[in-house]
Amino acid sequence: MKNEDLKGLISALLVPYNEDGTVNEAGLRQIIRHNIENMKIDGLYVGGSSGENFMLDTDTKKQIFDIAKDEVKDEVLLIAQVGGTNLYEAIELGQYATELGYNAISAVTPFYYKFSFEEVKQYYFDLVDKVDNRLIVYSIPALTGVEIGVSQFMELFENDKIIGVKFTAADFFLLERLRKAAPDHLIYSGFDEMLLPAVINNVDGAIGSTYNVNGLRSRKIMELAQEGNIKEALSIQNDTNDLIEAILDNGLYPTLKQLLKLQGCDKGSFLARKPMASATQKQINRSKEIYDAYLKDVK
């Protein structure tokens, strides 16, 4: 697969859990089919924040990679997020996902400790040295505290196996400068609520959690913006942001899981992985209101 084939609208895959913290496999398979058949996405980003990945042990991460690949086969592209603070686990997971046939791996910048850029760079270089796959940097400074500038991105891109970045930041000056500096590398928008300005800045695709439930609208935003129909794209982004604002006010992951259930993903438990809280009855009731107001009639 060429890098060109990794472009598009990609859902950051949500994962439903049982009361004991185990993966609800039947529910996960439903979510995957829903993304492919109903949301019409181009790919799945597996093992990211939306899957509550940073609360999981290595075996559970592998289980999710297994289920996703088994369900998807080759219908859409698959990107495995393998990163964290443990380089050796990242290498193990990267090798595992590559053996399964994932089209690329991704890795969040190592966080918690205040790593220097040279340490971050070496983390990525060590990872791709041990994993025979292409890598997409996952940059989300609001959660990791790791800021990467244009010149630093370009140092990372000197490694041929580092092909792009999931850019989850609101710095559109940085995005524009990076796009100009790295026209041949993949840049994915990581903030769903800023999809339109990201597409205007010529990103190659988008990776986000709300595409699990709002993929059809998001596709229209991308296509209209690429066609130059900014006015209509902005109108749909406005509707999308009304939805996102309501979801955020009600609790992001609990609400998304309730919306998935209302869209037909109803097999088994759709709880969060503790210590993250699952939906309260109040959140469940509000999710139904959000669904009726913003998603019920979307086609």
One Martini backbone bead per residue (centre of mass of N, CA, C, O) as a GRO file, in nm:
protein
  299
    1MET     BB    1   0.096   0.037   0.023
    2LYS     BB    2   0.045   0.357  -0.021
    3ASN     BB    3   0.027   0.661   0.124
    4GLU     BB    4  -0.225   0.751  -0.037
    5ASP     BB    5  -0.404   0.503   0.093
    6LEU     BB    6  -0.421   0.667   0.392
    7LYS     BB    7  -0.645   0.835   0.320
    8GLY     BB    8  -0.906   1.002   0.513
    9LEU     BB    9  -1.172   0.871   0.704
   10ILE     BB   10  -1.107   0.812   1.060
   11SER     BB   11  -1.180   0.610   1.318
   12ALA     BB   12  -1.171   0.623   1.659
   13LEU     BB   13  -1.198   0.348   1.828
   14LEU     BB   14  -1.443   0.220   2.012
   15VAL     BB   15  -1.480   0.055   2.342
   16PRO     BB   16  -1.647  -0.201   2.498
   17TYR     BB   17  -1.727  -0.283   2.840
   18ASN     BB   18  -1.730  -0.466   3.110
   19GLU     BB   19  -1.758  -0.480   3.447
   20ASP     BB   20  -1.458  -0.634   3.459
   21GLY     BB   21  -1.294  -0.490   3.197
   22THR     BB   22  -1.366  -0.639   2.962
   23VAL     BB   23  -1.419  -0.714   2.643
   24ASN     BB   24  -1.683  -0.647   2.417
   25GLU     BB   25  -1.684  -0.819   2.138
   26ALA     BB   26  -1.964  -0.792   2.008
   27GLY     BB   27  -1.973  -0.481   2.031
   28LEU     BB   28  -1.716  -0.422   1.869
   29ARG     BB   29  -1.810  -0.548   1.604
   30GLN     BB   30  -2.047  -0.356   1.569
   31ILE     BB   31  -1.887  -0.092   1.552
   32ILE     BB   32  -1.725  -0.168   1.303
   33ARG     BB   33  -1.967  -0.214   1.111
   34HIS     BB   34  -2.089   0.066   1.148
   35ASN     BB   35  -1.854   0.225   1.030
   36ILE     BB   36  -1.856   0.089   0.749
   37GLU     BB   37  -2.177   0.079   0.669
   38ASN     BB   38  -2.284   0.371   0.795
   39MET     BB   39  -2.026   0.581   0.801
   40LYS     BB   40  -1.813   0.533   0.564
   41ILE     BB   41  -1.531   0.467   0.628
   42ASP     BB   42  -1.171   0.427   0.558
   43GLY     BB   43  -1.097   0.380   0.874
   44LEU     BB   44  -0.900   0.258   1.161
   45TYR     BB   45  -0.813   0.366   1.493
   46VAL     BB   46  -0.627   0.157   1.702
   47GLY     BB   47  -0.551   0.240   2.040
   48GLY     BB   48  -0.662   0.495   2.145
   49SER     BB   49  -0.823   0.709   2.343
   50SER     BB   50  -1.113   0.599   2.256
   51GLY     BB   51  -1.019   0.299   2.375
   52GLU     BB   52  -0.878   0.337   2.656
   53ASN     BB   53  -0.569   0.243   2.632
   54PHE     BB   54  -0.414   0.369   2.902
   55MET     BB   55  -0.583   0.124   3.080
   56LEU     BB   56  -0.421  -0.113   2.946
   57ASP     BB   57  -0.306  -0.409   2.881
   58THR     BB   58  -0.132  -0.581   2.653
   59ASP     BB   59  -0.335  -0.814   2.595
   60THR     BB   60  -0.581  -0.628   2.538
   61LYS     BB   61  -0.460  -0.480   2.301
   62LYS     BB   62  -0.428  -0.732   2.127
   63GLN     BB   63  -0.722  -0.816   2.120
   64ILE     BB   64  -0.822  -0.567   1.966
   65PHE     BB   65  -0.649  -0.607   1.718
   66ASP     BB   66  -0.768  -0.881   1.646
   67ILE     BB   67  -1.067  -0.810   1.614
   68ALA     BB   68  -1.037  -0.591   1.400
   69LYS     BB   69  -0.900  -0.763   1.181
   70ASP     BB   70  -1.112  -0.991   1.166
   71GLU     BB   71  -1.351  -0.799   1.084
   72VAL     BB   72  -1.217  -0.633   0.841
   73LYS     BB   73  -0.969  -0.726   0.709
   74ASP     BB   74  -0.976  -0.538   0.384
   75GLU     BB   75  -1.196  -0.305   0.376
   76VAL     BB   76  -1.010  -0.126   0.559
   77LEU     BB   77  -0.803   0.064   0.711
   78LEU     BB   78  -0.522   0.010   0.951
   79ILE     BB   79  -0.437   0.163   1.268
   80ALA     BB   80  -0.184   0.125   1.519
   81GLN     BB   81  -0.179   0.219   1.848
   82VAL     BB   82   0.139   0.175   2.051
   83GLY     BB   83   0.185   0.395   2.244
   84GLY     BB   84   0.390   0.541   2.522
   85THR     BB   85   0.611   0.497   2.800
   86ASN     BB   86   0.670   0.202   2.671
   87LEU     BB   87   0.883   0.101   2.438
   88TYR     BB   88   0.868  -0.215   2.455
   89GLU     BB   89   0.568  -0.233   2.410
   90ALA     BB   90   0.556  -0.081   2.141
   91ILE     BB   91   0.721  -0.288   1.988
   92GLU     BB   92   0.545  -0.533   2.042
   93LEU     BB   93   0.284  -0.411   1.918
   94GLY     BB   94   0.399  -0.341   1.640
   95GLN     BB   95   0.472  -0.629   1.560
   96TYR     BB   96   0.191  -0.750   1.596
   97ALA     BB   97   0.030  -0.569   1.397
   98THR     BB   98   0.204  -0.633   1.152
   99GLU     BB   99   0.145  -0.941   1.147
  100LEU     BB  100  -0.168  -0.890   1.103
  101GLY     BB  101  -0.179  -0.630   0.875
  102TYR     BB  102  -0.125  -0.349   0.930
  103ASN     BB  103  -0.075  -0.050   0.752
  104ALA     BB  104  -0.007   0.096   1.032
  105ILE     BB  105   0.151   0.293   1.272
  106SER     BB  106   0.122   0.447   1.598
  107ALA     BB  107   0.254   0.721   1.823
  108VAL     BB  108   0.272   0.856   2.102
  109THR     BB  109   0.406   1.069   2.288
  110PRO     BB  110   0.590   1.065   2.543
  111PHE     BB  111   0.491   1.088   2.888
  112TYR     BB  112   0.501   1.278   3.204
  113TYR     BB  113   0.774   1.300   3.141
  114LYS     BB  114   1.027   1.542   3.058
  115PHE     BB  115   1.105   1.504   2.760
  116SER     BB  116   1.313   1.542   2.526
  117PHE     BB  117   1.342   1.558   2.195
  118GLU     BB  118   1.566   1.347   2.172
  119GLU     BB  119   1.401   1.130   2.318
  120VAL     BB  120   1.160   1.126   2.128
  121LYS     BB  121   1.317   1.062   1.872
  122GLN     BB  122   1.441   0.792   1.972
  123TYR     BB  123   1.179   0.647   2.018
  124TYR     BB  124   1.096   0.642   1.717
  125PHE     BB  125   1.355   0.514   1.600
  126ASP     BB  126   1.343   0.255   1.767
  127LEU     BB  127   1.067   0.160   1.668
  128VAL     BB  128   1.126   0.148   1.352
  129ASP     BB  129   1.373  -0.043   1.380
  130LYS     BB  130   1.175  -0.292   1.502
  131VAL     BB  131   0.950  -0.204   1.284
  132ASP     BB  132   0.793  -0.318   0.975
  133ASN     BB  133   0.672  -0.003   0.947
  134ARG     BB  134   0.468   0.256   0.936
  135LEU     BB  135   0.467   0.595   1.085
  136ILE     BB  136   0.249   0.784   1.308
  137VAL     BB  137   0.240   1.060   1.465
  138TYR     BB  138   0.112   1.147   1.797
  139SER     BB  139  -0.014   1.476   1.844
  140ILE     BB  140  -0.114   1.583   2.197
  141PRO     BB  141  -0.036   1.837   2.397
  142ALA     BB  142  -0.280   1.867   2.601
  143LEU     BB  143  -0.202   1.568   2.728
  144THR     BB  144   0.131   1.548   2.715
  145GLY     BB  145   0.312   1.829   2.686
  146VAL     BB  146   0.412   1.792   2.378
  147GLU     BB  147   0.602   1.999   2.179
  148ILE     BB  148   0.612   2.038   1.815
  149GLY     BB  149   0.797   2.158   1.569
  150VAL     BB  150   0.882   2.189   1.250
  151SER     BB  151   1.185   2.110   1.273
  152GLN     BB  152   1.122   1.851   1.434
  153PHE     BB  153   0.947   1.708   1.232
  154MET     BB  154   1.170   1.702   1.014
  155GLU     BB  155   1.353   1.514   1.173
  156LEU     BB  156   1.157   1.277   1.175
  157PHE     BB  157   1.118   1.271   0.850
  158GLU     BB  158   1.405   1.161   0.782
  159ASN     BB  159   1.258   0.909   0.838
  160ASP     BB  160   1.109   0.701   0.609
  161LYS     BB  161   0.900   0.559   0.825
  162ILE     BB  162   0.803   0.855   0.879
  163ILE     BB  163   0.489   0.972   0.728
  164GLY     BB  164   0.345   1.130   0.983
  165VAL     BB  165   0.049   1.304   1.139
  166LYS     BB  166  -0.144   1.340   1.427
  167PHE     BB  167  -0.313   1.654   1.454
  168THR     BB  168  -0.384   1.752   1.796
  169ALA     BB  169  -0.446   2.083   1.735
  170ALA     BB  170  -0.507   2.454   1.740
  171ASP     BB  171  -0.249   2.519   1.552
  172PHE     BB  172  -0.271   2.669   1.240
  173PHE     BB  173   0.007   2.776   1.191
  174LEU     BB  174   0.157   2.511   1.225
  175LEU     BB  175   0.001   2.357   1.010
  176GLU     BB  176   0.078   2.536   0.770
  177ARG     BB  177   0.387   2.510   0.800
  178LEU     BB  178   0.394   2.200   0.777
  179ARG     BB  179   0.262   2.168   0.503
  180LYS     BB  180   0.480   2.330   0.351
  181ALA     BB  181   0.733   2.158   0.455
  182ALA     BB  182   0.540   1.867   0.414
  183PRO     BB  183   0.395   1.768   0.128
  184ASP     BB  184   0.474   1.433   0.147
  185HIS     BB  185   0.318   1.421   0.411
  186LEU     BB  186   0.107   1.308   0.648
  187ILE     BB  187  -0.201   1.480   0.752
  188TYR     BB  188  -0.404   1.469   1.043
  189SER     BB  189  -0.690   1.545   1.177
  190GLY     BB  190  -0.783   1.554   1.546
  191PHE     BB  191  -1.021   1.774   1.533
  192ASP     BB  192  -1.352   1.762   1.470
  193GLU     BB  193  -1.430   2.076   1.524
  194MET     BB  194  -1.174   2.142   1.292
  195LEU     BB  195  -1.206   2.025   1.003
  196LEU     BB  196  -1.238   2.255   0.801
  197PRO     BB  197  -0.968   2.415   0.849
  198ALA     BB  198  -0.795   2.167   0.789
  199VAL     BB  199  -0.881   2.121   0.493
  200ILE     BB  200  -0.796   2.402   0.397
  201ASN     BB  201  -0.489   2.306   0.487
  202ASN     BB  202  -0.447   2.021   0.342
  203VAL     BB  203  -0.522   1.765   0.450
  204ASP     BB  204  -0.538   1.398   0.422
  205GLY     BB  205  -0.711   1.377   0.693
  206ALA     BB  206  -0.910   1.206   0.957
  207ILE     BB  207  -0.908   1.162   1.325
  208GLY     BB  208  -1.200   1.040   1.515
  209SER     BB  209  -1.457   0.978   1.747
  210THR     BB  210  -1.728   1.102   1.611
  211TYR     BB  211  -1.726   0.915   1.352
  212ASN     BB  212  -1.887   0.679   1.480
  213VAL     BB  213  -2.166   0.884   1.457
  214ASN     BB  214  -2.059   1.136   1.230
  215GLY     BB  215  -1.950   1.049   0.940
  216LEU     BB  216  -2.140   1.175   0.724
  217ARG     BB  217  -2.092   1.472   0.784
  218SER     BB  218  -1.783   1.471   0.769
  219ARG     BB  219  -1.764   1.394   0.473
  220LYS     BB  220  -1.904   1.650   0.366
  221ILE     BB  221  -1.701   1.851   0.465
  222MET     BB  222  -1.463   1.747   0.305
  223GLU     BB  223  -1.581   1.757   0.017
  224LEU     BB  224  -1.671   2.056   0.008
  225ALA     BB  225  -1.393   2.179   0.069
  226GLN     BB  226  -1.243   2.045  -0.174
  227GLU     BB  227  -1.451   2.200  -0.378
  228GLY     BB  228  -1.501   2.506  -0.239
  229ASN     BB  229  -1.766   2.474  -0.043
  230ILE     BB  230  -1.765   2.657   0.233
  231LYS     BB  231  -2.050   2.738   0.319
  232GLU     BB  232  -2.170   2.449   0.344
  233ALA     BB  233  -1.950   2.332   0.525
  234LEU     BB  234  -2.003   2.529   0.762
  235SER     BB  235  -2.292   2.443   0.822
  236ILE     BB  236  -2.210   2.148   0.901
  237GLN     BB  237  -2.010   2.229   1.121
  238ASN     BB  238  -2.215   2.364   1.299
  239ASP     BB  239  -2.384   2.110   1.350
  240THR     BB  240  -2.151   1.941   1.459
  241ASN     BB  241  -2.081   2.138   1.701
  242ASP     BB  242  -2.345   2.104   1.845
  243LEU     BB  243  -2.301   1.806   1.899
  244ILE     BB  244  -2.023   1.819   2.042
  245GLU     BB  245  -2.108   2.006   2.270
  246ALA     BB  246  -2.318   1.812   2.388
  247ILE     BB  247  -2.126   1.578   2.442
  248LEU     BB  248  -1.923   1.723   2.627
  249ASP     BB  249  -2.136   1.813   2.843
  250ASN     BB  250  -2.210   1.485   2.895
  251GLY     BB  251  -1.971   1.313   2.807
  252LEU     BB  252  -1.793   1.168   2.584
  253TYR     BB  253  -1.779   0.847   2.608
  254PRO     BB  254  -2.058   0.783   2.726
  255THR     BB  255  -2.216   0.919   2.493
  256LEU     BB  256  -2.106   0.765   2.249
  257LYS     BB  257  -2.206   0.488   2.349
  258GLN     BB  258  -2.507   0.565   2.352
  259LEU     BB  259  -2.526   0.642   2.052
  260LEU     BB  260  -2.453   0.366   1.942
  261LYS     BB  261  -2.698   0.224   2.061
  262LEU     BB  262  -2.909   0.408   1.905
  263GLN     BB  263  -2.769   0.296   1.622
  264GLY     BB  264  -2.755  -0.045   1.702
  265CYS     BB  265  -2.541  -0.098   1.933
  266ASP     BB  266  -2.661  -0.382   2.150
  267LYS     BB  267  -2.423  -0.573   2.249
  268GLY     BB  268  -2.412  -0.557   2.552
  269SER     BB  269  -2.173  -0.389   2.719
  270PHE     BB  270  -2.111  -0.007   2.747
  271LEU     BB  271  -1.868   0.038   2.921
  272ALA     BB  272  -1.619   0.153   3.100
  273ARG     BB  273  -1.288   0.183   3.197
  274LYS     BB  274  -1.156   0.160   3.477
  275PRO     BB  275  -1.182   0.477   3.626
  276MET     BB  276  -1.388   0.529   3.427
  277ALA     BB  277  -1.697   0.649   3.383
  278SER     BB  278  -2.006   0.565   3.342
  279ALA     BB  279  -2.318   0.604   3.262
  280THR     BB  280  -2.568   0.773   3.371
  281GLN     BB  281  -2.898   0.826   3.367
  282LYS     BB  282  -2.873   1.121   3.287
  283GLN     BB  283  -2.687   1.065   3.039
  284ILE     BB  284  -2.878   0.877   2.892
  285ASN     BB  285  -3.110   1.078   2.857
  286ARG     BB  286  -2.941   1.295   2.708
  287SER     BB  287  -2.854   1.117   2.468
  288LYS     BB  288  -3.136   1.093   2.349
  289GLU     BB  289  -3.167   1.393   2.290
  290ILE     BB  290  -2.923   1.416   2.104
  291TYR     BB  291  -3.011   1.215   1.895
  292ASP     BB  292  -3.283   1.353   1.817
  293ALA     BB  293  -3.150   1.637   1.740
  294TYR     BB  294  -2.868   1.530   1.555
  295LEU     BB  295  -2.908   1.202   1.428
  296LYS     BB  296  -3.180   1.063   1.342
  297ASP     BB  297  -3.187   1.219   1.028
  298VAL     BB  298  -2.918   1.125   0.927
  299LYS     BB  299  -2.783   1.059   0.567
   0.00000   0.00000   0.00000
